């Protein structure tokens, strides 16, 4: 975490410290354990826009993809996903849409859930954001998170537990997507995911309309992600009870749910 982010987080951290430290240390919890137990989401300002950012270290959090339940019924919403997990005795810390989908809510491109490939990768040309090359894949493999451009992923496909394809890539090996323009005029609500060099997965959703260039700079310059992937635009949705966010506006296809290990 850089100095700016730390300073922006001071009010939230102060409140958490005041309420949580006595109980934590009273229960014999060390500082590292207490920090790992903090809510993963926070508000963040970058340049002139505000965002909600959720940092998830796979060592402490289980990051999973969901589309249909065990009976083959679509979850359709973060609310339904949370309720289904709650019925199983699991508390979802936050959830976010996991990429683009067809009108029938089926995933566009590669989708892997619990080690099973549901739909194959899509590498051909086309129209729209998904096909703005390079697009990419967010994946979980053996407890580690990654983001890679699709062509690079397919050259050396890892054995994955979960994977979702979307596009375009926002940041590729520390560089912004070559087709993004600093003076771009397309401004929308956007959400995406990046992975820091230390392996922490970082999810972000904008509260304000932003350009691709602005959103990509957030991941590279503020969040420290050398690789980051755009998930979607106008339908971007987040469930994060720790900060009072509960979007339930759209029917969603694949979703990401995060749980404490």
mmCIF file of N, CA, C and O in Angstrom, residues 113-182:
data_model
loop_
_atom_site.group_PDB
_atom_site.id
_atom_site.type_symbol
_atom_site.label_atom_id
_atom_site.label_comp_id
_atom_site.label_asym_id
_atom_site.label_seq_id
_atom_site.Cartn_x
_atom_site.Cartn_y
_atom_site.Cartn_z
ATOM 1 N N UNK A 113 -14.917 -23.405 -13.880
ATOM 2 C CA UNK A 113 -15.465 -23.384 -12.530
ATOM 3 C C UNK A 113 -15.149 -24.699 -11.832
ATOM 4 O O UNK A 113 -15.451 -25.765 -12.351
ATOM 5 N N UNK A 114 -14.483 -24.614 -10.693
ATOM 6 C CA UNK A 114 -14.077 -25.797 -9.915
ATOM 7 C C UNK A 114 -13.299 -26.793 -10.775
ATOM 8 O O UNK A 114 -13.511 -28.000 -10.710
ATOM 9 N N UNK A 115 -12.414 -26.266 -11.585
ATOM 10 C CA UNK A 115 -11.543 -27.091 -12.406
ATOM 11 C C UNK A 115 -12.159 -27.601 -13.685
ATOM 12 O O UNK A 115 -11.470 -28.235 -14.494
ATOM 13 N N UNK A 116 -13.445 -27.333 -13.926
ATOM 14 C CA UNK A 116 -14.132 -27.820 -15.127
ATOM 15 C C UNK A 116 -14.318 -26.679 -16.130
ATOM 16 O O UNK A 116 -14.892 -25.646 -15.793
ATOM 17 N N UNK A 117 -13.826 -26.869 -17.350
ATOM 18 C CA UNK A 117 -14.026 -25.864 -18.384
ATOM 19 C C UNK A 117 -15.460 -25.952 -18.898
ATOM 20 O O UNK A 117 -15.883 -26.958 -19.441
ATOM 21 N N UNK A 118 -16.194 -24.862 -18.727
ATOM 22 C CA UNK A 118 -17.593 -24.812 -19.155
ATOM 23 C C UNK A 118 -17.692 -24.304 -20.593
ATOM 24 O O UNK A 118 -18.452 -24.832 -21.402
ATOM 25 N N UNK A 119 -16.924 -23.271 -20.911
ATOM 26 C CA UNK A 119 -16.891 -22.731 -22.270
ATOM 27 C C UNK A 119 -15.431 -22.483 -22.655
ATOM 28 O O UNK A 119 -14.600 -22.149 -21.805
ATOM 29 N N UNK A 120 -15.094 -22.640 -23.950
ATOM 30 C CA UNK A 120 -13.703 -22.493 -24.376
ATOM 31 C C UNK A 120 -13.303 -21.036 -24.569
ATOM 32 O O UNK A 120 -14.153 -20.134 -24.654
ATOM 33 N N UNK A 121 -12.007 -20.820 -24.665
ATOM 34 C CA UNK A 121 -11.477 -19.479 -24.909
ATOM 35 C C UNK A 121 -11.863 -19.012 -26.305
ATOM 36 O O UNK A 121 -11.996 -19.795 -27.243
ATOM 37 N N UNK A 122 -12.060 -17.708 -26.424
ATOM 38 C CA UNK A 122 -12.401 -17.090 -27.696
ATOM 39 C C UNK A 122 -11.231 -16.189 -28.091
ATOM 40 O O UNK A 122 -10.928 -15.227 -27.387
ATOM 41 N N UNK A 123 -10.564 -16.524 -29.197
ATOM 42 C CA UNK A 123 -9.365 -15.786 -29.566
ATOM 43 C C UNK A 123 -9.479 -15.081 -30.918
ATOM 44 O O UNK A 123 -8.562 -14.393 -31.334
ATOM 45 N N UNK A 124 -10.593 -15.240 -31.619
ATOM 46 C CA UNK A 124 -10.744 -14.624 -32.933
ATOM 47 C C UNK A 124 -11.080 -13.150 -32.847
ATOM 48 O O UNK A 124 -11.283 -12.583 -31.772
ATOM 49 N N UNK A 125 -11.152 -12.522 -34.006
ATOM 50 C CA UNK A 125 -11.480 -11.102 -34.079
ATOM 51 C C UNK A 125 -12.983 -10.913 -33.923
ATOM 52 O O UNK A 125 -13.771 -11.859 -34.020
ATOM 53 N N UNK A 126 -13.387 -9.695 -33.671
ATOM 54 C CA UNK A 126 -14.799 -9.382 -33.516
ATOM 55 C C UNK A 126 -14.975 -7.924 -33.165
ATOM 56 O O UNK A 126 -14.026 -7.138 -33.242
ATOM 57 N N UNK A 127 -16.188 -7.561 -32.792
ATOM 58 C CA UNK A 127 -16.470 -6.180 -32.437
ATOM 59 C C UNK A 127 -16.678 -6.071 -30.931
ATOM 60 O O UNK A 127 -16.860 -7.064 -30.234
ATOM 61 N N UNK A 128 -16.667 -4.842 -30.447
ATOM 62 C CA UNK A 128 -16.933 -4.595 -29.034
ATOM 63 C C UNK A 128 -15.696 -4.694 -28.166
ATOM 64 O O UNK A 128 -14.608 -5.064 -28.610
ATOM 65 N N UNK A 129 -15.884 -4.354 -26.900
ATOM 66 C CA UNK A 129 -14.761 -4.303 -25.962
ATOM 67 C C UNK A 129 -14.081 -5.650 -25.793
ATOM 68 O O UNK A 129 -12.850 -5.729 -25.675
ATOM 69 N N UNK A 130 -14.860 -6.736 -25.762
ATOM 70 C CA UNK A 130 -14.277 -8.057 -25.541
ATOM 71 C C UNK A 130 -13.202 -8.362 -26.574
ATOM 72 O O UNK A 130 -12.164 -8.958 -26.259
ATOM 73 N N UNK A 131 -13.432 -7.962 -27.813
ATOM 74 C CA UNK A 131 -12.522 -8.310 -28.911
ATOM 75 C C UNK A 131 -11.451 -7.260 -29.167
ATOM 76 O O UNK A 131 -10.718 -7.360 -30.151
ATOM 77 N N UNK A 132 -11.352 -6.243 -28.311
ATOM 78 C CA UNK A 132 -10.279 -5.263 -28.458
ATOM 79 C C UNK A 132 -8.976 -5.922 -28.003
ATOM 80 O O UNK A 132 -8.710 -6.064 -26.820
ATOM 81 N N UNK A 133 -8.172 -6.357 -28.957
ATOM 82 C CA UNK A 133 -6.979 -7.145 -28.639
ATOM 83 C C UNK A 133 -5.822 -6.273 -28.137
ATOM 84 O O UNK A 133 -5.592 -5.185 -28.656
ATOM 85 N N UNK A 134 -5.082 -6.739 -27.125
ATOM 86 C CA UNK A 134 -5.283 -8.040 -26.466
ATOM 87 C C UNK A 134 -6.382 -8.002 -25.400
ATOM 88 O O UNK A 134 -6.476 -7.048 -24.638
ATOM 89 N N UNK A 135 -7.202 -9.061 -25.406
ATOM 90 C CA UNK A 135 -8.077 -9.265 -24.261
ATOM 91 C C UNK A 135 -7.364 -10.228 -23.308
ATOM 92 O O UNK A 135 -6.184 -10.532 -23.503
ATOM 93 N N UNK A 136 -8.042 -10.696 -22.262
ATOM 94 C CA UNK A 136 -7.277 -11.476 -21.293
ATOM 95 C C UNK A 136 -8.118 -12.374 -20.419
ATOM 96 O O UNK A 136 -9.343 -12.468 -20.565
ATOM 97 N N UNK A 137 -7.450 -13.023 -19.487
ATOM 98 C CA UNK A 137 -8.068 -14.021 -18.620
ATOM 99 C C UNK A 137 -7.614 -13.789 -17.179
ATOM 100 O O UNK A 137 -6.419 -13.628 -16.906
ATOM 101 N N UNK A 138 -8.585 -13.758 -16.280
ATOM 102 C CA UNK A 138 -8.316 -13.756 -14.842
ATOM 103 C C UNK A 138 -8.529 -15.178 -14.346
ATOM 104 O O UNK A 138 -9.535 -15.811 -14.666
ATOM 105 N N UNK A 139 -7.572 -15.701 -13.571
ATOM 106 C CA UNK A 139 -7.664 -17.099 -13.176
ATOM 107 C C UNK A 139 -7.114 -17.320 -11.773
ATOM 108 O O UNK A 139 -6.325 -16.517 -11.239
ATOM 109 N N UNK A 140 -7.537 -18.429 -11.182
ATOM 110 C CA UNK A 140 -7.045 -18.902 -9.891
ATOM 111 C C UNK A 140 -6.469 -20.284 -10.088
ATOM 112 O O UNK A 140 -7.132 -21.171 -10.621
ATOM 113 N N UNK A 141 -5.223 -20.454 -9.690
ATOM 114 C CA UNK A 141 -4.533 -21.722 -9.874
ATOM 115 C C UNK A 141 -3.738 -22.061 -8.617
ATOM 116 O O UNK A 141 -2.841 -21.297 -8.229
ATOM 117 N N UNK A 142 -4.091 -23.161 -7.972
ATOM 118 C CA UNK A 142 -3.381 -23.632 -6.774
ATOM 119 C C UNK A 142 -3.251 -22.522 -5.725
ATOM 120 O O UNK A 142 -2.185 -22.321 -5.148
ATOM 121 N N UNK A 143 -4.345 -21.802 -5.505
ATOM 122 C CA UNK A 143 -4.349 -20.770 -4.484
ATOM 123 C C UNK A 143 -3.664 -19.485 -4.876
ATOM 124 O O UNK A 143 -3.453 -18.616 -4.017
ATOM 125 N N UNK A 144 -3.322 -19.316 -6.145
ATOM 126 C CA UNK A 144 -2.691 -18.087 -6.615
ATOM 127 C C UNK A 144 -3.541 -17.466 -7.716
ATOM 128 O O UNK A 144 -4.137 -18.173 -8.526
ATOM 129 N N UNK A 145 -3.569 -16.134 -7.724
ATOM 130 C CA UNK A 145 -4.349 -15.402 -8.719
ATOM 131 C C UNK A 145 -3.443 -14.908 -9.829
ATOM 132 O O UNK A 145 -2.256 -14.631 -9.617
ATOM 133 N N UNK A 146 -3.997 -14.779 -11.035
ATOM 134 C CA UNK A 146 -3.222 -14.272 -12.156
ATOM 135 C C UNK A 146 -4.102 -13.589 -13.178
ATOM 136 O O UNK A 146 -5.296 -13.864 -13.287
ATOM 137 N N UNK A 147 -3.505 -12.685 -13.935
ATOM 138 C CA UNK A 147 -4.131 -12.060 -15.104
ATOM 139 C C UNK A 147 -3.131 -12.136 -16.235
ATOM 140 O O UNK A 147 -1.981 -11.695 -16.082
ATOM 141 N N UNK A 148 -3.553 -12.714 -17.364
ATOM 142 C CA UNK A 148 -2.665 -12.810 -18.520
ATOM 143 C C UNK A 148 -3.434 -12.516 -19.791
ATOM 144 O O UNK A 148 -4.627 -12.815 -19.900
ATOM 145 N N UNK A 149 -2.759 -11.919 -20.772
ATOM 146 C CA UNK A 149 -3.355 -11.741 -22.088
ATOM 147 C C UNK A 149 -3.716 -13.119 -22.640
ATOM 148 O O UNK A 149 -3.010 -14.101 -22.414
ATOM 149 N N UNK A 150 -4.822 -13.194 -23.373
ATOM 150 C CA UNK A 150 -5.346 -14.481 -23.822
ATOM 151 C C UNK A 150 -4.327 -15.280 -24.633
ATOM 152 O O UNK A 150 -4.137 -16.483 -24.406
ATOM 153 N N UNK A 151 -3.668 -14.639 -25.590
ATOM 154 C CA UNK A 151 -2.720 -15.377 -26.432
ATOM 155 C C UNK A 151 -1.572 -15.936 -25.605
ATOM 156 O O UNK A 151 -1.125 -17.065 -25.831
ATOM 157 N N UNK A 152 -1.110 -15.171 -24.628
ATOM 158 C CA UNK A 152 -0.043 -15.655 -23.759
ATOM 159 C C UNK A 152 -0.546 -16.807 -22.895
ATOM 160 O O UNK A 152 0.148 -17.815 -22.706
ATOM 161 N N UNK A 153 -1.763 -16.689 -22.386
ATOM 162 C CA UNK A 153 -2.352 -17.745 -21.563
ATOM 163 C C UNK A 153 -2.462 -19.039 -22.359
ATOM 164 O O UNK A 153 -2.136 -20.122 -21.859
ATOM 165 N N UNK A 154 -2.920 -18.944 -23.612
ATOM 166 C CA UNK A 154 -3.143 -20.140 -24.414
ATOM 167 C C UNK A 154 -1.838 -20.795 -24.868
ATOM 168 O O UNK A 154 -1.813 -21.987 -25.162
ATOM 169 N N UNK A 155 -0.754 -20.023 -24.918
ATOM 170 C CA UNK A 155 0.541 -20.612 -25.251
ATOM 171 C C UNK A 155 1.022 -21.531 -24.134
ATOM 172 O O UNK A 155 1.649 -22.557 -24.389
ATOM 173 N N UNK A 156 0.751 -21.137 -22.893
ATOM 174 C CA UNK A 156 1.189 -21.915 -21.732
ATOM 175 C C UNK A 156 0.026 -22.028 -20.744
ATOM 176 O O UNK A 156 0.075 -21.454 -19.657
ATOM 177 N N UNK A 157 -1.028 -22.751 -21.118
ATOM 178 C CA UNK A 157 -2.212 -22.781 -20.245
ATOM 179 C C UNK A 157 -1.930 -23.479 -18.918
ATOM 180 O O UNK A 157 -1.488 -24.630 -18.910
ATOM 181 N N UNK A 158 -2.167 -22.793 -17.812
ATOM 182 C CA UNK A 158 -1.955 -23.426 -16.507
ATOM 183 C C UNK A 158 -3.141 -24.314 -16.146
ATOM 184 O O UNK A 158 -4.225 -24.213 -16.740
ATOM 185 N N UNK A 159 -2.945 -25.185 -15.195
ATOM 186 C CA UNK A 159 -4.062 -25.960 -14.642
ATOM 187 C C UNK A 159 -4.785 -25.049 -13.649
ATOM 188 O O UNK A 159 -4.195 -24.623 -12.647
ATOM 189 N N UNK A 160 -6.036 -24.713 -13.935
ATOM 190 C CA UNK A 160 -6.721 -23.705 -13.134
ATOM 191 C C UNK A 160 -7.933 -24.279 -12.420
ATOM 192 O O UNK A 160 -8.548 -25.253 -12.864
ATOM 193 N N UNK A 161 -8.263 -23.642 -11.304
ATOM 194 C CA UNK A 161 -9.485 -23.968 -10.569
ATOM 195 C C UNK A 161 -10.646 -23.115 -11.067
ATOM 196 O O UNK A 161 -11.789 -23.583 -11.154
ATOM 197 N N UNK A 162 -10.339 -21.847 -11.366
ATOM 198 C CA UNK A 162 -11.348 -20.922 -11.862
ATOM 199 C C UNK A 162 -10.696 -20.022 -12.913
ATOM 200 O O UNK A 162 -9.514 -19.667 -12.791
ATOM 201 N N UNK A 163 -11.474 -19.629 -13.925
ATOM 202 C CA UNK A 163 -10.963 -18.701 -14.936
ATOM 203 C C UNK A 163 -12.130 -18.029 -15.637
ATOM 204 O O UNK A 163 -13.186 -18.652 -15.853
ATOM 205 N N UNK A 164 -11.947 -16.774 -15.990
ATOM 206 C CA UNK A 164 -12.941 -16.038 -16.757
ATOM 207 C C UNK A 164 -12.225 -15.136 -17.747
ATOM 208 O O UNK A 164 -11.219 -14.498 -17.405
ATOM 209 N N UNK A 165 -12.724 -15.110 -18.972
ATOM 210 C CA UNK A 165 -12.123 -14.302 -20.031
ATOM 211 C C UNK A 165 -12.950 -13.042 -20.244
ATOM 212 O O UNK A 165 -14.188 -13.076 -20.187
ATOM 213 N N UNK A 166 -12.269 -11.939 -20.478
ATOM 214 C CA UNK A 166 -12.958 -10.692 -20.771
ATOM 215 C C UNK A 166 -12.016 -9.820 -21.591
ATOM 216 O O UNK A 166 -10.944 -10.259 -21.996
ATOM 217 N N UNK A 167 -12.409 -8.601 -21.837
ATOM 218 C CA UNK A 167 -11.538 -7.740 -22.607
ATOM 219 C C UNK A 167 -12.091 -6.329 -22.705
ATOM 220 O O UNK A 167 -13.283 -6.096 -22.505
ATOM 221 N N UNK A 168 -11.186 -5.418 -22.896
ATOM 222 C CA UNK A 168 -9.767 -5.616 -23.184
ATOM 223 C C UNK A 168 -8.921 -5.726 -21.913
ATOM 224 O O UNK A 168 -9.397 -5.461 -20.815
ATOM 225 N N UNK A 169 -7.663 -6.120 -22.098
ATOM 226 C CA UNK A 169 -6.701 -5.962 -21.014
ATOM 227 C C UNK A 169 -6.584 -4.463 -20.728
ATOM 228 O O UNK A 169 -6.663 -3.629 -21.640
ATOM 229 N N UNK A 170 -6.398 -4.128 -19.470
ATOM 230 C CA UNK A 170 -6.180 -2.731 -19.097
ATOM 231 C C UNK A 170 -4.691 -2.409 -19.025
ATOM 232 O O UNK A 170 -4.232 -1.391 -19.543
ATOM 233 N N UNK A 171 -3.957 -3.313 -18.366
ATOM 234 C CA UNK A 171 -2.512 -3.151 -18.202
ATOM 235 C C UNK A 171 -1.848 -4.464 -18.590
ATOM 236 O O UNK A 171 -2.290 -5.535 -18.151
ATOM 237 N N UNK A 172 -0.814 -4.382 -19.426
ATOM 238 C CA UNK A 172 -0.094 -5.579 -19.875
ATOM 239 C C UNK A 172 1.385 -5.402 -19.537
ATOM 240 O O UNK A 172 2.070 -4.557 -20.128
ATOM 241 N N UNK A 173 1.857 -6.158 -18.553
ATOM 242 C CA UNK A 173 3.260 -6.080 -18.141
ATOM 243 C C UNK A 173 3.700 -4.641 -17.892
ATOM 244 O O UNK A 173 4.750 -4.192 -18.346
ATOM 245 N N UNK A 174 2.871 -3.921 -17.165
ATOM 246 C CA UNK A 174 3.204 -2.568 -16.753
ATOM 247 C C UNK A 174 2.888 -1.482 -17.770
ATOM 248 O O UNK A 174 3.103 -0.298 -17.489
ATOM 249 N N UNK A 175 2.365 -1.840 -18.927
ATOM 250 C CA UNK A 175 2.036 -0.852 -19.956
ATOM 251 C C UNK A 175 0.531 -0.821 -20.193
ATOM 252 O O UNK A 175 -0.134 -1.861 -20.170
ATOM 253 N N UNK A 176 0.006 0.370 -20.451
ATOM 254 C CA UNK A 176 -1.412 0.492 -20.747
ATOM 255 C C UNK A 176 -1.717 -0.129 -22.103
ATOM 256 O O UNK A 176 -0.855 -0.202 -22.982
ATOM 257 N N UNK A 177 -2.951 -0.589 -22.259
ATOM 258 C CA UNK A 177 -3.387 -1.167 -23.534
ATOM 259 C C UNK A 177 -3.062 -0.184 -24.664
ATOM 260 O O UNK A 177 -3.351 1.017 -24.560
ATOM 261 N N UNK A 178 -2.452 -0.645 -25.749
ATOM 262 C CA UNK A 178 -1.985 0.265 -26.792
ATOM 263 C C UNK A 178 -3.092 1.034 -27.509
ATOM 264 O O UNK A 178 -2.804 2.072 -28.147
ATOM 265 N N UNK A 179 -4.339 0.592 -27.417
ATOM 266 C CA UNK A 179 -5.418 1.289 -28.115
ATOM 267 C C UNK A 179 -6.126 2.334 -27.255
ATOM 268 O O UNK A 179 -7.014 3.029 -27.739
ATOM 269 N N UNK A 180 -5.723 2.452 -25.984
ATOM 270 C CA UNK A 180 -6.335 3.462 -25.123
ATOM 271 C C UNK A 180 -5.740 4.831 -25.450
ATOM 272 O O UNK A 180 -4.527 4.970 -25.592
ATOM 273 N N UNK A 181 -6.609 5.825 -25.521
ATOM 274 C CA UNK A 181 -6.172 7.197 -25.792
ATOM 275 C C UNK A 181 -6.344 8.052 -24.543
ATOM 276 O O UNK A 181 -7.376 7.983 -23.863
ATOM 277 N N UNK A 182 -5.332 8.864 -24.264
ATOM 278 C CA UNK A 182 -5.398 9.755 -23.103
ATOM 279 C C UNK A 182 -6.588 10.695 -23.213
ATOM 280 O O UNK A 182 -7.216 11.045 -22.207
#
